[in-house]
Amino acid sequence: MELNKVNLEEFKTIFQYIIENNKRLVEVGKIPTAISLEADSGIGKTSTILQIAEELNMGFIKLNLSQCEELGDLIGFPIKEYYVCSDEGECQWVSSDLLAYYLQNGYKVQNLTRMSYAPPTWMPKEDNENGCILLLDDYSRALPMFLQATMELIDRGEYISWKLPKNCTIVLTSNPDNGDYNVSTMDNAQKTRYINFEIDFDVNVWARWAETDKLDSRAINFALLYPEIFEKEGNVQKINPRSYVTFCNAISGLKDWSTSANLAMILNIAKGCFTSKENIVGNLFTTFIANKLDKLIAPKDMLFEPWDTVKTKIKSCVYDSNGYRPDIASVLSTRLLNYSLLYFGEKGAKTEVVQDRLLEFINSPEPLLTEDLLFHLIKTITTKFSGRANKLIMNPKIRAKILQNYNFIIWN
């Protein structure tokens, strides 16, 4: 990962803090902090923001600024307002479409009028008690007049005559201004109105998301085995993550990838999904399938099939005529970790079954996953779910390894 960049999991932690801190700022009369995500297309910016909103049960408003054609779509349209007062001296501004109602109820028009802005149609009718997220998507692709209009919205959470709902955090998403995208350059007057985070693609973070999204298991294995397909050469990205997901979904209906007909179909679909003339993904899939790596044991099976069956299947995956395959072991370990984290996070999950299986991995006389892979897997689970992983924490081998690791950090 490049310096000064964060991955999407790191960003989620930061953003969840910002949301809570914004509530505190609002309570003391201060303006909430706006956030900007800058990253290559297809990396998962928008879906991550939506996921956070759903996890926190917040309201979610998404405006794609690159698709807005009229300024009124963003800020509302001008309306004429009249100043009316009741006989009891209660006075207020009302719009022209409500004037007749107020006149029928005893209000009188005063000699004052003004032009104002009606709240835009995207504004929620009522507040969400958990707050809301206003996502201004493709911010840097907006026309200049929209960028100018959003400055006050970002800076103060309001626009002339209307305000955003209480505890509303504004999030901007954009592509980098590096010559690869048709975007506007932001000046300091705009940049200083929000905190900007540059997001870097992390295949392990992507794999955790893919596990959650129930992407084809074989496609996840392929991405973990060939992470270089997502890397850049110069300023050109080999494979866009969004395009890869589209490709994975397109081929997920092919049950057996190894048949000549299905392999030809995969190669041709790859040509339509990716711009590479060399058909990088299609050709790598040929190698992947030829080595039967599409038939690696699934993480669910690693946890819940009988241990003797699991041992045999994993051994056939990680050992070949040349010896131990650390690359395959790493893929299986990552899949096992991600699936275990999802399982531990479910309400009512029988976590003891998972802990017992992980202990069987540790106690296996023939190493199936290396000690380092197993320790990382278990350390992650016990750190994230310390209250639900007591059996792992209390195991002597694991406690000794944790202590050994702690002493290494202290002395180094």
Coordinates of C-alpha atoms in Angstrom, one line a residue:
M1 CA 0.0 0.0 0.0
E2 CA 1.3 3.5 -0.9
L3 CA 2.1 5.9 1.9
N4 CA -0.6 8.3 2.9
K5 CA -3.3 6.0 1.6
V6 CA -5.7 3.8 3.5
N7 CA -7.7 0.7 2.5
L8 CA -11.5 0.6 2.7
E9 CA -11.5 -1.3 6.0
E10 CA -9.3 1.3 7.6
F11 CA -11.5 4.0 6.1
K12 CA -14.6 2.4 7.6
T13 CA -13.1 2.6 11.1
I14 CA -12.2 6.2 10.6
F15 CA -15.6 7.1 9.1
Q16 CA -17.6 5.4 11.9
Y17 CA -15.6 7.6 14.4
I18 CA -16.3 10.7 12.3
I19 CA -20.0 10.0 12.3
E20 CA -20.1 9.7 16.1
N21 CA -17.9 12.7 16.5
N22 CA -20.1 14.8 14.2
K23 CA -23.1 14.1 16.6
R24 CA -21.0 15.5 19.4
L25 CA -20.1 18.6 17.3
V26 CA -23.8 19.2 16.5
E27 CA -24.7 19.0 20.2
V28 CA -22.2 21.8 21.0
G29 CA -23.4 23.9 18.1
K30 CA -20.5 23.2 15.6
I31 CA -20.7 22.2 12.0
P32 CA -20.2 18.4 11.2
T33 CA -17.0 17.4 9.4
A34 CA -17.4 16.4 5.7
I35 CA -15.4 13.5 4.3
S36 CA -14.0 12.9 0.8
L37 CA -12.9 9.5 -0.7
E38 CA -10.6 9.7 -3.7
A39 CA -9.9 6.4 -5.5
D40 CA -9.8 4.7 -8.9
S41 CA -13.2 3.7 -10.3
G42 CA -14.7 0.4 -9.3
I43 CA -12.8 0.0 -6.0
G44 CA -16.0 0.0 -3.9
K45 CA -16.3 3.6 -2.6
T46 CA -20.1 4.0 -3.0
S47 CA -20.9 0.4 -1.8
T48 CA -18.8 0.9 1.3
I49 CA -20.6 4.1 2.3
L50 CA -24.0 2.4 1.7
Q51 CA -22.8 -0.6 3.8
I52 CA -21.9 1.7 6.7
A53 CA -25.3 3.5 6.5
E54 CA -27.1 0.1 6.7
E55 CA -24.9 -1.2 9.5
L56 CA -25.6 2.0 11.6
N57 CA -29.2 2.1 10.6
M58 CA -28.8 5.7 9.2
G59 CA -30.7 7.5 6.5
F60 CA -28.9 7.4 3.2
I61 CA -29.2 10.0 0.4
K62 CA -27.2 9.5 -2.8
L63 CA -26.8 12.3 -5.4
N64 CA -24.7 11.6 -8.5
L65 CA -23.5 15.1 -9.3
S66 CA -22.2 14.2 -12.7
Q67 CA -25.8 13.4 -13.7
C68 CA -27.4 16.6 -12.4
E69 CA -28.3 18.9 -15.2
E70 CA -30.2 21.7 -13.4
L71 CA -29.0 23.4 -10.3
G72 CA -32.4 23.1 -8.8
D73 CA -31.9 19.3 -8.7
L74 CA -29.3 19.9 -6.0
I75 CA -30.4 23.0 -4.1
G76 CA -34.1 23.2 -4.9
F77 CA -36.0 25.7 -7.1
P78 CA -36.7 29.4 -6.3
I79 CA -40.1 30.2 -4.7
K80 CA -41.8 33.4 -3.6
E81 CA -42.5 33.7 0.1
Y82 CA -44.9 36.0 1.9
Y83 CA -44.7 37.3 5.4
V84 CA -48.0 36.6 7.2
C85 CA -49.2 37.3 10.8
S86 CA -52.1 36.1 12.8
D87 CA -54.3 38.3 15.0
E88 CA -52.3 37.0 18.0
G89 CA -49.1 38.3 16.5
E90 CA -47.6 35.0 15.4
C91 CA -45.7 35.8 12.2
Q92 CA -43.8 33.6 9.7
W93 CA -42.7 33.2 6.1
V94 CA -44.9 31.0 3.9
S95 CA -44.5 29.9 0.3
S96 CA -47.0 31.0 -2.4
D97 CA -48.5 27.5 -2.6
L98 CA -49.4 27.6 1.1
L99 CA -50.6 31.2 1.2
A100 CA -54.3 30.4 0.7
Y101 CA -54.3 27.9 3.6
Y102 CA -52.9 30.5 6.0
L103 CA -55.3 33.2 4.8
Q104 CA -58.2 30.8 5.4
N105 CA -57.0 30.4 9.0
G106 CA -56.9 34.1 9.9
Y107 CA -53.5 35.1 8.9
K108 CA -52.9 38.4 7.0
V109 CA -50.3 39.2 4.5
Q110 CA -47.8 41.9 5.5
N111 CA -46.1 44.2 3.1
L112 CA -43.1 41.9 2.9
T113 CA -42.1 39.3 0.3
R114 CA -38.9 37.6 -0.6
M115 CA -37.5 35.0 -3.0
S116 CA -36.3 31.8 -1.3
Y117 CA -35.5 28.2 -2.2
A118 CA -37.8 25.2 -1.7
P119 CA -36.1 22.2 -0.1
P120 CA -35.0 19.9 -2.9
T121 CA -37.0 16.7 -3.6
W122 CA -34.2 14.5 -2.3
M123 CA -34.5 15.9 1.2
P124 CA -36.0 13.4 3.6
K125 CA -39.4 14.4 5.0
E126 CA -38.4 13.5 8.6
D127 CA -35.2 13.1 10.6
N128 CA -33.7 9.7 11.2
E129 CA -32.9 9.4 14.9
N130 CA -29.5 7.8 14.0
G131 CA -28.6 10.6 11.6
C132 CA -28.1 10.3 7.9
I133 CA -25.4 10.2 5.2
L134 CA -25.6 12.5 2.2
L135 CA -23.4 11.0 -0.5
L136 CA -22.4 13.4 -3.3
D137 CA -21.1 10.8 -5.7
D138 CA -18.7 11.6 -8.6
Y139 CA -18.1 15.0 -7.0
S140 CA -15.1 15.9 -9.1
R141 CA -17.1 15.2 -12.3
A142 CA -19.7 17.8 -11.6
L143 CA -20.1 21.0 -13.6
P144 CA -18.4 24.1 -12.0
M145 CA -21.8 25.6 -11.0
F146 CA -22.6 22.5 -8.9
L147 CA -19.2 22.6 -7.2
Q148 CA -19.8 26.2 -6.3
A149 CA -23.3 25.5 -4.9
T150 CA -22.0 22.6 -2.8
M151 CA -19.4 24.7 -1.1
E152 CA -22.0 26.3 1.3
L153 CA -23.7 23.0 1.8
I154 CA -20.4 21.3 2.7
D155 CA -19.3 24.2 4.9
R156 CA -22.5 24.9 6.8
G157 CA -24.9 22.0 6.2
E158 CA -27.5 24.4 4.7
Y159 CA -28.4 26.4 1.7
I160 CA -30.0 29.9 2.1
S161 CA -33.5 28.8 3.3
W162 CA -33.2 25.1 4.2
K163 CA -31.0 22.9 6.3
L164 CA -29.9 19.3 6.1
P165 CA -31.4 16.9 8.6
K166 CA -29.8 16.8 12.1
N167 CA -26.7 14.7 12.4
C168 CA -26.2 14.4 8.6
T169 CA -22.6 13.7 7.5
I170 CA -21.7 14.7 4.0
V171 CA -19.5 12.3 2.0
L172 CA -17.9 13.1 -1.4
T173 CA -16.5 10.5 -3.8
S174 CA -14.2 11.3 -6.7
N175 CA -11.6 9.8 -9.0
P176 CA -8.0 11.1 -8.7
D177 CA -6.9 14.1 -10.8
N178 CA -4.0 12.2 -12.4
G179 CA -4.8 12.4 -16.1
D180 CA -6.7 9.1 -16.3
Y181 CA -10.1 10.6 -15.5
N182 CA -12.2 13.5 -16.9
V183 CA -12.4 15.4 -13.6
S184 CA -12.2 19.0 -12.3
T185 CA -9.2 20.1 -10.4
M186 CA -10.2 21.2 -6.9
D187 CA -8.7 24.5 -5.6
N188 CA -7.8 25.1 -1.9
A189 CA -11.1 26.9 -1.3
Q190 CA -12.9 23.6 -1.9
K191 CA -10.2 21.2 -0.5
T192 CA -10.2 22.9 2.9
R193 CA -13.9 22.3 3.5
Y194 CA -13.5 18.5 4.0
I195 CA -11.1 15.8 5.1
N196 CA -9.8 13.9 2.0
F197 CA -8.8 10.2 2.2
E198 CA -7.0 8.5 -0.7
I199 CA -8.1 4.9 -0.9
D200 CA -5.8 2.1 -2.0
F201 CA -7.1 -1.3 -3.3
D202 CA -6.3 -4.2 -1.0
V203 CA -7.2 -7.6 -2.4
N204 CA -7.6 -9.1 1.1
V205 CA -10.2 -6.4 2.0
W206 CA -11.9 -7.1 -1.3
A207 CA -11.9 -10.8 -0.6
R208 CA -13.7 -10.2 2.7
W209 CA -16.3 -8.1 0.9
A210 CA -16.6 -10.8 -1.8
E211 CA -17.3 -13.4 0.9
T212 CA -20.1 -11.2 2.3
D213 CA -21.5 -10.6 -1.1
K214 CA -21.5 -14.3 -1.8
L215 CA -19.4 -14.0 -5.0
D216 CA -18.5 -17.2 -6.7
S217 CA -16.0 -19.0 -4.4
R218 CA -13.8 -20.0 -7.4
A219 CA -13.5 -16.4 -8.5
I220 CA -12.4 -15.3 -5.0
N221 CA -9.7 -18.0 -5.0
F222 CA -8.5 -16.8 -8.4
A223 CA -8.2 -13.1 -7.2
L224 CA -6.3 -14.1 -4.1
L225 CA -4.0 -16.3 -6.1
Y226 CA -3.3 -13.7 -8.8
P227 CA -3.6 -10.3 -6.9
E228 CA -1.3 -8.8 -9.5
I229 CA -4.2 -8.5 -11.9
F230 CA -5.4 -5.5 -9.9
E231 CA -2.1 -3.7 -9.9
K232 CA -1.0 -0.7 -12.0
E233 CA 1.7 -0.4 -14.6
G234 CA 2.5 3.3 -14.6
N235 CA -0.9 5.0 -14.4
V236 CA -2.8 2.2 -16.1
Q237 CA -4.6 -0.3 -13.9
K238 CA -4.6 -3.8 -15.4
I239 CA -8.0 -4.9 -14.2
N240 CA -10.7 -2.7 -12.6
P241 CA -12.2 -4.5 -9.5
R242 CA -15.8 -3.6 -10.6
S243 CA -15.1 -5.1 -14.0
Y244 CA -13.8 -8.2 -12.3
V245 CA -16.9 -8.6 -10.2
T246 CA -19.1 -8.2 -13.4
F247 CA -17.0 -10.9 -15.0
C248 CA -17.3 -13.2 -12.0
N249 CA -21.1 -12.8 -11.9
A250 CA -21.2 -13.5 -15.7
I251 CA -19.4 -16.8 -15.5
S252 CA -20.9 -18.0 -12.2
G253 CA -23.5 -19.9 -14.0
L254 CA -20.9 -22.2 -15.5
K255 CA -20.8 -25.2 -13.1
D256 CA -17.6 -26.9 -14.5
W257 CA -15.0 -24.5 -15.8
S258 CA -12.8 -27.3 -17.1
T259 CA -14.9 -28.4 -20.0
S260 CA -13.6 -27.1 -23.4
A261 CA -17.0 -25.4 -24.2
N262 CA -17.1 -23.6 -20.8
L263 CA -13.4 -22.6 -21.0
A264 CA -14.0 -21.1 -24.4
M265 CA -17.0 -19.2 -23.0
I266 CA -14.9 -17.8 -20.1
L267 CA -12.2 -16.6 -22.5
N268 CA -14.7 -14.9 -24.7
I269 CA -16.6 -13.2 -21.8
A270 CA -13.2 -12.0 -20.5
K271 CA -12.6 -10.3 -23.8
G272 CA -15.9 -8.4 -23.4
C273 CA -15.2 -7.4 -19.7
F274 CA -11.6 -6.2 -19.9
T275 CA -9.8 -3.8 -22.2
S276 CA -6.5 -5.7 -22.1
K277 CA -5.6 -6.8 -25.7
E278 CA -3.6 -9.7 -24.1
N279 CA -6.7 -11.0 -22.4
I280 CA -4.8 -11.2 -19.1
V281 CA -7.6 -12.6 -17.0
G282 CA -8.8 -15.1 -19.6
N283 CA -5.3 -16.5 -20.1
L284 CA -4.6 -16.7 -16.4
F285 CA -7.9 -18.6 -15.9
T286 CA -6.6 -21.2 -18.4
T287 CA -3.7 -21.8 -16.1
F288 CA -5.9 -21.7 -13.0
I289 CA -8.3 -24.3 -14.4
A290 CA -5.5 -26.5 -15.9
N291 CA -4.0 -26.8 -12.4
K292 CA -7.5 -27.6 -11.0
L293 CA -7.3 -24.6 -8.6
D294 CA -11.0 -23.9 -9.3
K295 CA -11.7 -27.0 -7.3
L296 CA -10.1 -25.9 -4.1
I297 CA -12.0 -26.8 -1.0
A298 CA -14.6 -24.1 0.0
P299 CA -14.2 -22.4 3.4
K300 CA -17.6 -23.6 4.6
D301 CA -16.5 -27.2 4.0
M302 CA -13.2 -26.6 5.8
L303 CA -15.2 -25.7 8.9
F304 CA -18.1 -28.1 8.9
E305 CA -17.2 -31.3 6.9
P306 CA -15.8 -34.2 8.9
W307 CA -12.2 -33.6 9.9
D308 CA -10.8 -36.7 8.1
T309 CA -12.5 -35.5 4.9
V310 CA -11.1 -32.0 5.4
K311 CA -7.6 -33.2 6.1
T312 CA -7.6 -35.2 2.9
K313 CA -8.9 -32.4 0.7
I314 CA -6.6 -29.7 2.1
K315 CA -3.6 -32.0 1.8
S316 CA -4.4 -32.6 -1.9
C317 CA -4.6 -28.8 -2.4
V318 CA -1.4 -27.7 -0.6
Y319 CA 0.9 -30.6 -1.5
D320 CA 1.9 -31.6 -5.0
S321 CA 4.8 -33.4 -6.6
N322 CA 7.1 -30.4 -5.9
G323 CA 6.2 -30.3 -2.2
Y324 CA 4.3 -27.8 -0.1
R325 CA 2.4 -25.0 -1.9
P326 CA 2.5 -21.9 0.3
D327 CA 0.6 -19.8 -2.2
I328 CA -2.3 -22.2 -2.1
A329 CA -2.1 -22.5 1.7
S330 CA -2.3 -18.7 1.9
V331 CA -5.4 -18.6 -0.3
L332 CA -7.1 -21.3 1.8
S333 CA -6.1 -19.5 5.1
T334 CA -7.5 -16.2 3.9
R335 CA -10.8 -17.8 2.8
L336 CA -11.0 -19.7 6.1
L337 CA -10.4 -16.5 8.1
N338 CA -12.9 -14.4 6.2
Y339 CA -15.6 -17.1 6.4
S340 CA -14.9 -17.6 10.1
L341 CA -15.2 -13.8 10.8
L342 CA -18.6 -13.8 9.0
Y343 CA -19.8 -16.8 11.0
F344 CA -18.6 -15.4 14.3
G345 CA -20.5 -12.2 13.5
E346 CA -23.8 -14.0 13.1
K347 CA -26.4 -14.0 15.9
G348 CA -26.8 -17.4 17.4
A349 CA -23.8 -18.9 15.6
K350 CA -22.3 -22.0 17.2
T351 CA -18.8 -20.6 17.6
E352 CA -17.6 -23.6 19.6
V353 CA -17.9 -25.8 16.5
V354 CA -15.6 -23.4 14.7
Q355 CA -13.1 -23.1 17.6
D356 CA -12.9 -26.9 17.8
R357 CA -12.2 -27.1 14.1
L358 CA -9.4 -24.5 14.3
L359 CA -7.9 -26.4 17.2
E360 CA -7.9 -29.5 15.0
F361 CA -5.8 -27.5 12.5
I362 CA -3.4 -26.5 15.2
N363 CA -3.1 -30.1 16.6
S364 CA -2.7 -31.7 13.3
P365 CA 0.6 -33.7 13.3
E366 CA 1.0 -33.0 9.6
P367 CA 1.0 -29.3 8.9
L368 CA -1.8 -28.3 6.6
L369 CA -1.5 -24.5 7.1
T370 CA 1.8 -23.0 8.3
E371 CA 2.1 -21.9 11.9
D372 CA 2.3 -18.3 10.8
L373 CA -0.9 -18.5 8.8
L374 CA -2.8 -20.3 11.6
F375 CA -1.5 -17.8 14.2
H376 CA -2.6 -14.8 12.1
L377 CA -6.0 -16.4 11.5
I378 CA -6.6 -17.1 15.2
K379 CA -5.1 -13.9 16.4
T380 CA -7.5 -12.0 14.2
I381 CA -10.5 -13.9 15.4
T382 CA -9.6 -13.7 19.1
T383 CA -8.9 -10.0 18.8
K384 CA -12.2 -9.2 17.0
F385 CA -14.4 -11.6 19.0
S386 CA -12.6 -12.0 22.3
G387 CA -15.8 -12.6 24.2
R388 CA -16.9 -15.4 21.8
A389 CA -13.5 -17.2 21.3
N390 CA -12.6 -18.2 24.9
K391 CA -11.8 -21.8 23.9
L392 CA -9.1 -20.6 21.5
I393 CA -7.7 -18.0 23.9
M394 CA -7.4 -20.6 26.7
N395 CA -5.6 -23.2 24.5
P396 CA -2.0 -23.6 25.8
K397 CA -0.4 -23.7 22.3
I398 CA -2.2 -20.5 21.3
R399 CA -1.4 -18.7 24.6
A400 CA 2.3 -19.6 24.3
K401 CA 2.3 -18.3 20.7
I402 CA 0.6 -15.1 21.7
L403 CA 3.1 -14.6 24.6
Q404 CA 6.0 -15.4 22.3
N405 CA 4.8 -12.8 19.8
Y406 CA 4.3 -10.2 22.5
N407 CA 7.8 -10.7 23.8
F408 CA 9.2 -10.4 20.3
I409 CA 7.5 -7.0 19.9
I410 CA 8.7 -5.8 23.3
W411 CA 12.3 -6.8 22.7
N412 CA 12.5 -5.5 19.1

